[in-house]
Amino acid sequence: MSYVEEVYQNLEKKHPNEPEFLEAAKRILESLNPIVEKNEELYRKNALLERFVEPERIVTFRVPWTDDKGVNHINLGYRVQFNSAIGPYKGGLRFHPSVNQSILKFLGMEQILKNSLTGLPIGGGKGGSDFDPHGKSDAEVMRFCQSFMTELFKYIGKDEDVPAGDIGVGGREIGFLYGQYKRITNLYEGVLTGKGLAYGGSLARPEATGFGLVYMTDEMLKGAGKELKGKTVVVSGAGNVAQYAIKKAAELGAKCVTASDSNGYVYDPNGINFDVLCQIKQVERGRISEYAKRVPGSVYHDGEKPWGEKCDIALPCATQNEIDGDDAKKLIANGCWCVAEGANMPSTESAIDTYEEARVKSGFLFMPAKAANAGGVAVSALEMSQNSERLSWTFEEVDSKLHDIMVNIYKNVSDAAERYGHAGDFVTGANIAGFEKVSDAMLSQGMV
Ligand code: NDP
């Protein structure tokens, strides 16, 4: 039995009730096989994989809070401090009823590799609660956040663990969490990222994930001897990532012909108008169907996904599992030859298998989320640097650093894939490139 199989089987025995985590660990371990085989003796001697798959620490706590009617509630709070080999734990807090330890461990493990890929000194973590902010008043959300931080503050710090937002945790929640941390500790420090500009946030953070996705796509195309200019792009989503991906793609000369929300998608043959999209989504918080009413020539497709439209490139920027195997086949049949993931896990396993077949057959380009959407966490790390310096960089400074980081990630992913005999396979390349730095640091630091 291979070392990877051995470690995975033990993991299955230890954590039989964590299906999401086991699935992610299996996929990651399998893709690390080429590097593990090369270094098996060293890794075994240092129990490297056994340590890599177990979080350094998991904190679980109860979060008591009282709603506006005076009724008391208890939610569960978690922080998975997965790996600090290359820097303080860093990863989002998710508030959603589906949150449990298995999901947070899965997200935390992915985060270790994504953070390592940025080249910045940030370790991997993830946390959150099964609290559902939907339908709660601002006062209820504030009381919940204060109670959550009253326990969490013991385990985090600017050089220890720096959480950020994720699903259900946006600017409002980060503000409440930060206020409570400051109140309890009496410290004004960069303990959270995604903060408002007035209290330590970074310029270009809202743009970072979408812009970074397009910088990565541009670089991947250059690597294949192509260019973004003049290409037709299909985008899903109409939120933060989609909006800024559409903006940057247009600036670089491509045309994004779709945007979507959970009701349907809009097709605009002239390219989605960023200002109209932002007016509808950021200002009015309306539905994407509005777009077709305002922009002549555009068409709204109710209840459908955009993957049937003719395109060169697809940028899924909405949600998990939004491209299944059939969607992937449809994309390819309609001329698509490149997918870069803005959302986390938008492609199902079967979609990824379809891309891989197309890659082997005809050079299909696929960049997984871990590398393609790392611009968000990269600028979060730049927010930490600015907080430590007690300085704020200009938009241009942050954007230019983001661009360099994305170019560098592409180079490292592509080089790692090539060095381990998987040239062009960026899934393997991303996992190995992320793992190389973490494993080097873990080996240097001894059995900790
Ligand atoms: P937003 O909430 O701003 O936008 C999400 C968009 O996706 C909305 O338009 C939403 O539509 C749409 N959507 C949600 N569910 C579905 C669905 N089932 N079918 C079709 N559309 C859907 O989120 P973000 O843009 O911030 O995040 C998008 C993705 O990118 C997520 O996977 C997130 O984890 C990932 N990501 C985000 C980062 C960031 O910095 N923001 C960083 C890294 C990853 P509706 O309004 O109808 O709900």
Coordinates of C-alpha atoms and ligand atoms in Angstrom, one line a residue:
M1 CA 0.0 0.0 0.0
S2 CA 1.3 3.5 -0.9
Y3 CA 2.1 6.0 1.9
V4 CA -0.7 8.2 0.7
E5 CA -3.2 5.3 0.8
E6 CA -2.0 4.3 4.3
V7 CA -2.4 7.8 5.7
Y8 CA -5.9 8.1 4.1
Q9 CA -7.1 4.8 5.5
N10 CA -6.0 5.8 9.0
L11 CA -7.8 9.1 8.5
E12 CA -11.0 7.3 7.5
K13 CA -10.8 5.2 10.7
K14 CA -10.2 8.2 12.9
H15 CA -12.9 10.4 11.4
P16 CA -15.7 8.3 10.0
N17 CA -18.3 11.0 10.6
E18 CA -16.5 13.7 8.5
P19 CA -17.5 12.9 4.9
E20 CA -16.7 16.3 3.4
F21 CA -13.3 16.4 5.0
L22 CA -12.5 12.8 4.0
E23 CA -13.4 13.5 0.4
A24 CA -11.3 16.6 0.2
A25 CA -8.3 15.0 2.0
K26 CA -8.5 12.0 -0.4
R27 CA -8.4 14.3 -3.5
I28 CA -5.6 16.4 -2.2
L29 CA -3.5 13.4 -1.0
E30 CA -4.0 11.6 -4.3
S31 CA -2.8 14.7 -6.3
L32 CA 0.2 14.9 -4.0
N33 CA 1.3 11.4 -4.9
P34 CA 4.1 12.5 -7.4
I35 CA 5.9 14.6 -4.7
V36 CA 5.2 12.1 -2.0
E37 CA 6.7 9.2 -4.0
K38 CA 9.8 11.3 -4.6
N39 CA 10.3 12.0 -0.9
E40 CA 8.7 9.0 0.7
E41 CA 11.5 8.1 3.1
L42 CA 12.0 11.6 4.4
Y43 CA 8.2 12.2 4.7
R44 CA 7.6 8.9 6.5
K45 CA 10.5 9.4 8.9
N46 CA 9.0 12.8 9.9
A47 CA 5.4 11.6 9.9
L48 CA 4.8 14.5 7.5
L49 CA 1.5 13.4 5.9
E50 CA 0.1 12.2 9.2
R51 CA 0.7 15.7 10.6
F52 CA -0.4 17.5 7.5
V53 CA -3.9 15.9 7.6
E54 CA -4.6 16.7 11.3
P55 CA -5.3 20.3 12.4
E56 CA -2.9 21.7 15.0
R57 CA -5.9 22.6 17.1
I58 CA -9.7 22.8 16.9
V59 CA -11.6 25.0 19.3
T60 CA -15.4 24.4 19.7
F61 CA -17.5 26.5 22.0
R62 CA -21.1 27.4 22.7
V63 CA -22.5 30.8 21.6
P64 CA -25.4 32.0 23.8
W65 CA -27.4 34.9 22.5
T66 CA -30.8 36.5 23.1
D67 CA -33.1 37.5 20.2
D68 CA -35.2 40.7 20.0
K69 CA -38.2 39.0 21.7
G70 CA -36.1 38.0 24.7
V71 CA -35.8 34.3 23.7
N72 CA -32.5 32.7 24.4
H73 CA -30.6 30.6 21.8
I74 CA -27.4 28.5 21.7
N75 CA -25.3 28.1 18.6
L76 CA -22.0 26.3 18.1
G77 CA -18.8 28.2 17.4
Y78 CA -15.6 26.7 15.9
R79 CA -12.1 27.7 14.9
V80 CA -10.0 25.1 13.1
Q81 CA -6.4 26.2 13.4
F82 CA -5.1 23.8 10.8
N83 CA -1.5 24.6 9.9
S84 CA 0.8 27.4 11.1
A85 CA 4.0 26.2 9.4
I86 CA 4.4 29.3 7.2
G87 CA 2.5 32.0 9.1
P88 CA -0.4 32.8 11.5
Y89 CA -3.6 30.8 10.8
K90 CA -5.6 32.7 8.2
G91 CA -9.1 31.9 6.8
G92 CA -12.7 33.0 6.8
L93 CA -15.5 32.7 9.4
R94 CA -18.7 31.2 7.9
F95 CA -22.1 31.7 9.5
H96 CA -24.5 29.2 8.0
P97 CA -26.8 26.5 9.3
S98 CA -24.8 23.8 7.4
V99 CA -21.5 24.6 9.3
N100 CA -20.0 21.7 11.1
Q101 CA -16.5 20.4 12.0
S102 CA -16.2 18.3 8.9
I103 CA -16.9 21.1 6.5
L104 CA -14.6 23.5 8.3
K105 CA -11.8 21.0 8.3
F106 CA -12.3 20.5 4.5
L107 CA -12.2 24.2 3.9
G108 CA -9.3 24.7 6.3
M109 CA -7.2 22.1 4.5
E110 CA -7.8 23.7 1.1
Q111 CA -7.0 27.1 2.7
I112 CA -3.5 25.9 3.8
L113 CA -2.6 25.2 0.1
K114 CA -4.3 28.3 -1.2
N115 CA -2.6 30.6 1.3
S116 CA 0.8 29.0 0.6
L117 CA 0.3 29.6 -3.2
T118 CA 0.0 33.4 -2.6
G119 CA 3.7 33.3 -1.5
L120 CA 2.7 35.4 1.6
P121 CA 3.4 34.3 5.2
I122 CA -0.1 33.0 6.1
G123 CA -1.0 29.6 7.5
G124 CA -4.3 27.8 7.1
G125 CA -7.5 28.0 9.2
K126 CA -11.2 28.3 9.0
G127 CA -14.0 28.8 11.4
G128 CA -17.6 29.9 12.0
S129 CA -20.9 28.9 13.4
D130 CA -24.2 27.2 12.6
F131 CA -25.9 30.5 13.2
D132 CA -28.1 31.8 10.3
P133 CA -27.9 35.6 9.9
H134 CA -30.8 35.5 7.4
G135 CA -33.9 37.2 8.7
K136 CA -32.1 38.4 11.9
S137 CA -32.2 42.1 12.8
D138 CA -29.0 44.1 13.0
A139 CA -29.3 44.1 16.8
E140 CA -29.6 40.3 16.8
V141 CA -26.6 39.9 14.5
M142 CA -24.6 42.3 16.7
R143 CA -25.4 40.4 19.9
F144 CA -24.5 37.1 18.2
C145 CA -21.2 38.5 16.9
Q146 CA -20.3 39.9 20.4
S147 CA -21.0 36.6 22.1
F148 CA -19.1 34.7 19.4
M149 CA -16.0 37.0 19.9
T150 CA -16.3 36.9 23.7
E151 CA -15.1 33.3 23.4
L152 CA -13.0 33.4 20.1
F153 CA -10.8 36.3 21.3
K154 CA -8.9 33.9 23.6
Y155 CA -7.5 32.1 20.6
I156 CA -6.8 34.7 18.0
G157 CA -4.4 37.7 17.6
K158 CA -2.6 39.6 14.9
D159 CA 0.4 37.2 15.0
E160 CA -1.5 34.1 16.0
D161 CA -4.7 33.7 13.9
V162 CA -6.4 36.4 11.7
P163 CA -9.9 35.4 10.6
A164 CA -11.8 37.1 7.7
G165 CA -15.3 36.9 6.3
D166 CA -16.9 34.1 4.3
I167 CA -20.5 33.1 3.7
G168 CA -22.8 35.0 6.0
V169 CA -19.9 37.1 7.4
G170 CA -19.6 40.4 5.5
G171 CA -18.7 44.0 6.4
R172 CA -21.4 44.3 9.0
E173 CA -20.4 41.2 10.9
I174 CA -16.6 42.0 10.7
G175 CA -17.3 45.4 12.2
F176 CA -19.3 44.0 15.1
L177 CA -16.6 41.2 15.7
Y178 CA -13.8 43.8 15.5
G179 CA -15.6 46.2 17.9
Q180 CA -16.0 43.4 20.5
Y181 CA -12.4 42.2 20.2
K182 CA -11.1 45.7 20.7
R183 CA -13.4 46.2 23.7
I184 CA -12.3 43.1 25.5
T185 CA -8.6 43.2 24.7
N186 CA -8.1 47.0 24.6
L187 CA -6.0 46.4 21.5
Y188 CA -6.3 48.2 18.2
E189 CA -4.6 45.6 16.0
G190 CA -5.2 43.8 12.6
V191 CA -6.8 40.8 14.1
L192 CA -9.4 40.5 11.4
T193 CA -9.3 41.3 7.6
G194 CA -12.1 42.6 5.4
K195 CA -12.4 45.6 7.7
G196 CA -14.0 48.9 6.6
L197 CA -11.6 51.5 5.1
A198 CA -12.3 53.8 8.1
Y199 CA -10.8 51.3 10.6
G200 CA -7.9 49.5 8.9
G201 CA -9.4 47.9 5.7
S202 CA -7.4 47.8 2.5
L203 CA -8.2 49.6 -0.8
A204 CA -8.8 47.1 -3.6
R205 CA -10.0 44.3 -1.3
P206 CA -13.5 44.4 -2.9
E207 CA -11.9 44.1 -6.3
A208 CA -9.2 41.6 -5.4
T209 CA -10.8 38.2 -6.1
G210 CA -12.4 39.2 -9.5
F211 CA -9.4 41.2 -10.7
G212 CA -7.1 38.4 -9.5
L213 CA -9.1 35.8 -11.4
V214 CA -8.8 37.8 -14.6
Y215 CA -5.0 38.4 -14.1
M216 CA -4.6 34.6 -13.6
T217 CA -6.7 33.8 -16.7
D218 CA -4.7 36.3 -18.8
E219 CA -1.5 34.7 -17.6
M220 CA -2.7 31.2 -18.2
L221 CA -3.7 32.2 -21.8
K222 CA -0.2 33.8 -22.4
G223 CA 1.3 30.5 -21.2
A224 CA -0.6 28.7 -23.9
G225 CA 0.4 31.3 -26.6
K226 CA -3.0 33.0 -26.6
E227 CA -4.4 36.3 -25.3
L228 CA -7.4 37.5 -23.5
K229 CA -8.1 40.4 -25.9
G230 CA -11.0 39.7 -28.2
K231 CA -12.2 36.6 -26.4
T232 CA -15.8 35.9 -25.5
V233 CA -16.3 35.1 -21.8
V234 CA -19.3 33.5 -20.0
V235 CA -19.6 34.5 -16.4
S236 CA -21.9 33.2 -13.7
G237 CA -22.9 35.1 -10.6
A238 CA -23.5 38.8 -10.2
G239 CA -22.0 39.4 -6.8
N240 CA -18.6 40.6 -5.6
V241 CA -16.4 38.2 -7.6
A242 CA -18.4 38.3 -10.8
Q243 CA -18.7 42.1 -10.9
Y244 CA -15.0 42.8 -10.7
A245 CA -14.1 39.9 -13.0
I246 CA -16.4 41.4 -15.6
K247 CA -14.9 44.9 -15.1
K248 CA -11.3 43.7 -15.4
A249 CA -11.9 41.4 -18.3
A250 CA -13.5 44.3 -20.2
E251 CA -10.5 46.5 -19.4
L252 CA -8.2 43.8 -20.9
G253 CA -10.2 43.7 -24.1
A254 CA -12.4 40.6 -23.5
K255 CA -16.2 40.6 -23.7
C256 CA -18.2 39.0 -20.9
V257 CA -21.6 38.2 -22.4
T258 CA -23.4 36.8 -19.3
A259 CA -24.1 37.4 -15.6
S260 CA -26.5 35.4 -13.4
D261 CA -28.1 35.0 -10.0
S262 CA -30.0 32.2 -8.4
N263 CA -33.1 33.0 -10.5
G264 CA -31.5 33.0 -14.0
Y265 CA -29.0 34.6 -16.3
V266 CA -28.8 37.5 -18.7
Y267 CA -27.1 37.5 -22.1
D268 CA -25.8 40.7 -23.5
P269 CA -24.1 40.3 -27.0
N270 CA -22.4 43.7 -26.5
G271 CA -20.8 42.7 -23.2
I272 CA -22.3 43.1 -19.8
N273 CA -22.3 46.8 -18.8
F274 CA -20.5 47.0 -15.4
D275 CA -22.2 50.2 -14.3
V276 CA -25.7 48.9 -14.9
L277 CA -24.8 45.6 -13.2
C278 CA -23.5 47.4 -10.1
Q279 CA -26.5 49.8 -10.0
I280 CA -28.8 46.7 -9.9
K281 CA -26.8 44.5 -7.6
Q282 CA -24.8 46.9 -5.3
V283 CA -27.2 49.8 -5.0
E284 CA -30.7 48.4 -5.6
R285 CA -29.9 44.8 -4.4
G286 CA -32.3 43.7 -7.2
R287 CA -32.5 40.7 -9.5
I288 CA -30.4 40.2 -12.6
S289 CA -33.7 40.0 -14.7
E290 CA -33.7 43.8 -14.3
Y291 CA -30.7 44.1 -16.5
A292 CA -32.6 42.9 -19.6
K293 CA -35.3 45.5 -19.0
R294 CA -32.7 48.3 -19.0
V295 CA -30.2 47.3 -21.7
P296 CA -31.5 47.0 -25.2
G297 CA -30.4 43.9 -27.0
S298 CA -29.9 41.8 -23.9
V299 CA -32.1 38.8 -23.1
Y300 CA -33.0 37.2 -19.7
H301 CA -33.3 33.4 -19.4
D302 CA -35.3 32.5 -16.4
G303 CA -34.3 29.5 -14.3
E304 CA -31.3 28.6 -16.5
K305 CA -27.5 28.6 -16.2
P306 CA -25.3 30.4 -18.8
W307 CA -23.3 27.3 -19.8
G308 CA -25.1 26.8 -23.1
E309 CA -23.9 30.1 -24.6
K310 CA -21.1 30.1 -27.2
C311 CA -17.8 31.3 -25.6
D312 CA -14.0 30.9 -25.5
I313 CA -13.7 31.1 -21.7
A314 CA -16.0 30.4 -18.7
L315 CA -15.5 32.0 -15.4
P316 CA -17.9 30.5 -12.8
C317 CA -18.2 33.1 -10.0
A318 CA -21.4 32.2 -8.2
T319 CA -21.4 29.2 -6.0
Q320 CA -20.4 25.6 -5.4
N321 CA -21.3 22.7 -7.8
E322 CA -22.7 25.0 -10.4
I323 CA -21.1 23.2 -13.3
D324 CA -21.7 19.4 -13.5
G325 CA -20.5 16.9 -16.0
D326 CA -23.3 17.7 -18.5
D327 CA -22.7 21.4 -18.2
A328 CA -19.0 20.9 -18.8
K329 CA -19.7 18.9 -21.9
K330 CA -22.2 21.6 -23.1
L331 CA -19.5 24.3 -22.6
I332 CA -17.0 22.4 -24.6
A333 CA -19.5 21.6 -27.4
N334 CA -20.1 25.3 -27.7
G335 CA -16.5 26.1 -28.2
C336 CA -15.3 26.8 -24.7
W337 CA -11.6 25.9 -24.2
C338 CA -10.8 27.5 -20.9
V339 CA -12.3 27.5 -17.4
A340 CA -10.9 29.5 -14.4
E341 CA -12.8 29.2 -11.1
G342 CA -13.7 32.4 -9.3
A343 CA -16.1 30.7 -6.9
N344 CA -15.0 28.0 -4.5
M345 CA -15.7 24.5 -5.8
P346 CA -18.0 25.5 -8.7
S347 CA -17.1 22.4 -10.8
T348 CA -18.2 19.0 -9.7
E349 CA -15.8 16.0 -9.8
S350 CA -17.4 14.9 -13.0
A351 CA -17.0 18.4 -14.6
I352 CA -13.3 18.3 -13.6
D353 CA -13.0 14.8 -15.2
T354 CA -14.5 16.3 -18.4
Y355 CA -12.0 19.2 -18.4
E356 CA -9.2 16.7 -17.8
E357 CA -10.2 14.5 -20.8
A358 CA -10.4 17.6 -22.9
R359 CA -7.0 18.8 -21.7
V360 CA -5.4 15.5 -22.7
K361 CA -7.2 15.5 -26.0
S362 CA -7.0 19.1 -27.1
G363 CA -5.1 21.3 -24.6
F364 CA -8.2 22.5 -22.6
L365 CA -7.1 25.0 -19.9
F366 CA -8.5 24.6 -16.4
M367 CA -7.3 26.6 -13.3
P368 CA -8.9 25.4 -10.0
A369 CA -10.2 27.8 -7.4
K370 CA -7.3 27.3 -5.0
A371 CA -5.1 29.2 -7.5
A372 CA -7.5 31.2 -9.5
N373 CA -9.4 33.0 -6.7
A374 CA -6.4 33.3 -4.3
G375 CA -6.4 37.1 -5.0
G376 CA -8.9 37.6 -2.2
V377 CA -6.8 36.1 0.5
A378 CA -3.7 37.6 -0.9
V379 CA -5.0 41.1 -0.5
S380 CA -6.3 40.2 3.0
A381 CA -2.6 39.4 3.8
L382 CA -1.7 42.8 2.3
E383 CA -4.3 44.3 4.7
M384 CA -2.4 42.6 7.6
S385 CA 0.9 44.1 6.3
Q386 CA -0.6 47.6 6.1
N387 CA -2.1 47.2 9.7
S388 CA 1.3 46.2 11.0
E389 CA 3.0 49.1 9.4
R390 CA 0.1 51.4 10.4
L391 CA 0.1 52.7 6.9
S392 CA -2.4 52.5 4.0
W393 CA -1.3 51.8 0.5
T394 CA -2.9 53.4 -2.5
F395 CA -5.3 51.5 -4.8
E396 CA -2.6 51.3 -7.5
E397 CA 0.0 49.9 -5.0
V398 CA -2.3 47.1 -3.8
D399 CA -3.5 46.3 -7.4
S400 CA 0.0 46.1 -8.7
K401 CA 1.1 43.8 -5.9
L402 CA -2.1 41.7 -6.6
H403 CA -1.1 41.4 -10.2
D404 CA 2.4 40.3 -9.4
I405 CA 1.1 37.7 -6.9
M406 CA -1.3 36.2 -9.5
V407 CA 1.5 36.1 -12.2
N408 CA 3.7 34.4 -9.7
I409 CA 1.0 31.8 -8.6
Y410 CA 0.6 30.9 -12.3
K411 CA 4.3 30.4 -12.7
N412 CA 4.6 28.3 -9.6
V413 CA 1.6 26.1 -10.4
S414 CA 2.7 25.6 -14.0
D415 CA 6.3 24.9 -13.0
A416 CA 5.3 22.4 -10.3
A417 CA 3.0 20.6 -12.8
E418 CA 5.9 20.3 -15.3
R419 CA 8.5 19.3 -12.7
Y420 CA 6.4 16.4 -11.5
G421 CA 5.6 15.1 -15.0
H422 CA 2.0 16.6 -15.3
A423 CA 2.7 19.6 -17.6
G424 CA -0.6 21.5 -18.1
D425 CA -2.4 19.8 -15.2
F426 CA -2.9 22.8 -13.0
V427 CA -5.0 20.8 -10.4
T428 CA -1.9 18.7 -9.6
G429 CA 0.3 21.7 -10.1
A430 CA -1.6 23.9 -7.6
N431 CA -1.7 21.2 -4.9
I432 CA 2.0 20.4 -5.2
A433 CA 3.2 24.0 -5.5
G434 CA 1.1 24.9 -2.3
F435 CA 2.3 21.8 -0.5
E436 CA 6.0 22.2 -1.3
K437 CA 6.4 25.3 0.8
V438 CA 4.3 24.0 3.7
S439 CA 6.2 20.7 3.8
D440 CA 9.6 22.4 3.6
A441 CA 8.7 24.6 6.6
M442 CA 7.2 21.6 8.5
L443 CA 10.3 19.6 8.0
S444 CA 12.6 22.4 9.1
Q445 CA 10.6 23.0 12.3
G446 CA 10.9 19.4 13.6
M447 CA 8.2 17.2 15.2
V448 CA 5.7 19.9 16.2
Ligands
NDP1 P1 -21.9 37.2 -3.4 O1 -22.8 36.8 -2.4 O2 -21.4 38.6 -3.6 O3 -22.4 36.8 -4.9 C1 -22.8 35.4 -5.1 C2 -23.5 35.4 -6.5 O4 -23.8 34.1 -6.8 C3 -24.9 36.2 -6.4 O5 -25.1 36.8 -7.7 C4 -25.9 35.0 -6.2 O6 -27.2 35.3 -6.6 C5 -25.2 33.9 -7.0 N1 -25.7 32.6 -6.6 C6 -25.7 32.1 -5.3 N2 -26.3 30.9 -5.4 C7 -26.5 30.6 -6.6 C8 -27.1 29.5 -7.3 N3 -27.4 28.4 -6.6 N4 -27.2 29.6 -8.6 C9 -26.8 30.7 -9.4 N5 -26.3 31.7 -8.8 C10 -26.2 31.7 -7.4 O7 -20.6 36.3 -3.3 P2 -19.1 36.4 -3.8 O8 -19.1 37.0 -5.2 O9 -18.3 37.1 -2.8 O10 -18.6 34.9 -3.9 C11 -18.9 34.1 -5.0 C12 -18.1 32.8 -4.8 O11 -16.7 33.2 -4.8 C13 -18.3 32.0 -3.6 O12 -18.1 30.6 -3.9 C14 -17.2 32.4 -2.6 O13 -16.9 31.4 -1.7 C15 -16.1 32.6 -3.6 N6 -15.0 33.5 -3.2 C16 -15.2 34.8 -2.9 C17 -14.2 35.6 -2.5 C18 -14.4 37.0 -2.2 O14 -13.4 37.7 -1.9 N7 -15.6 37.5 -2.3 C19 -12.8 35.0 -2.3 C20 -12.7 33.6 -2.7 C21 -13.7 32.9 -3.1 P3 -28.4 35.6 -5.5 O15 -28.2 37.1 -5.3 O16 -29.6 35.2 -6.3 O17 -28.1 34.8 -4.3

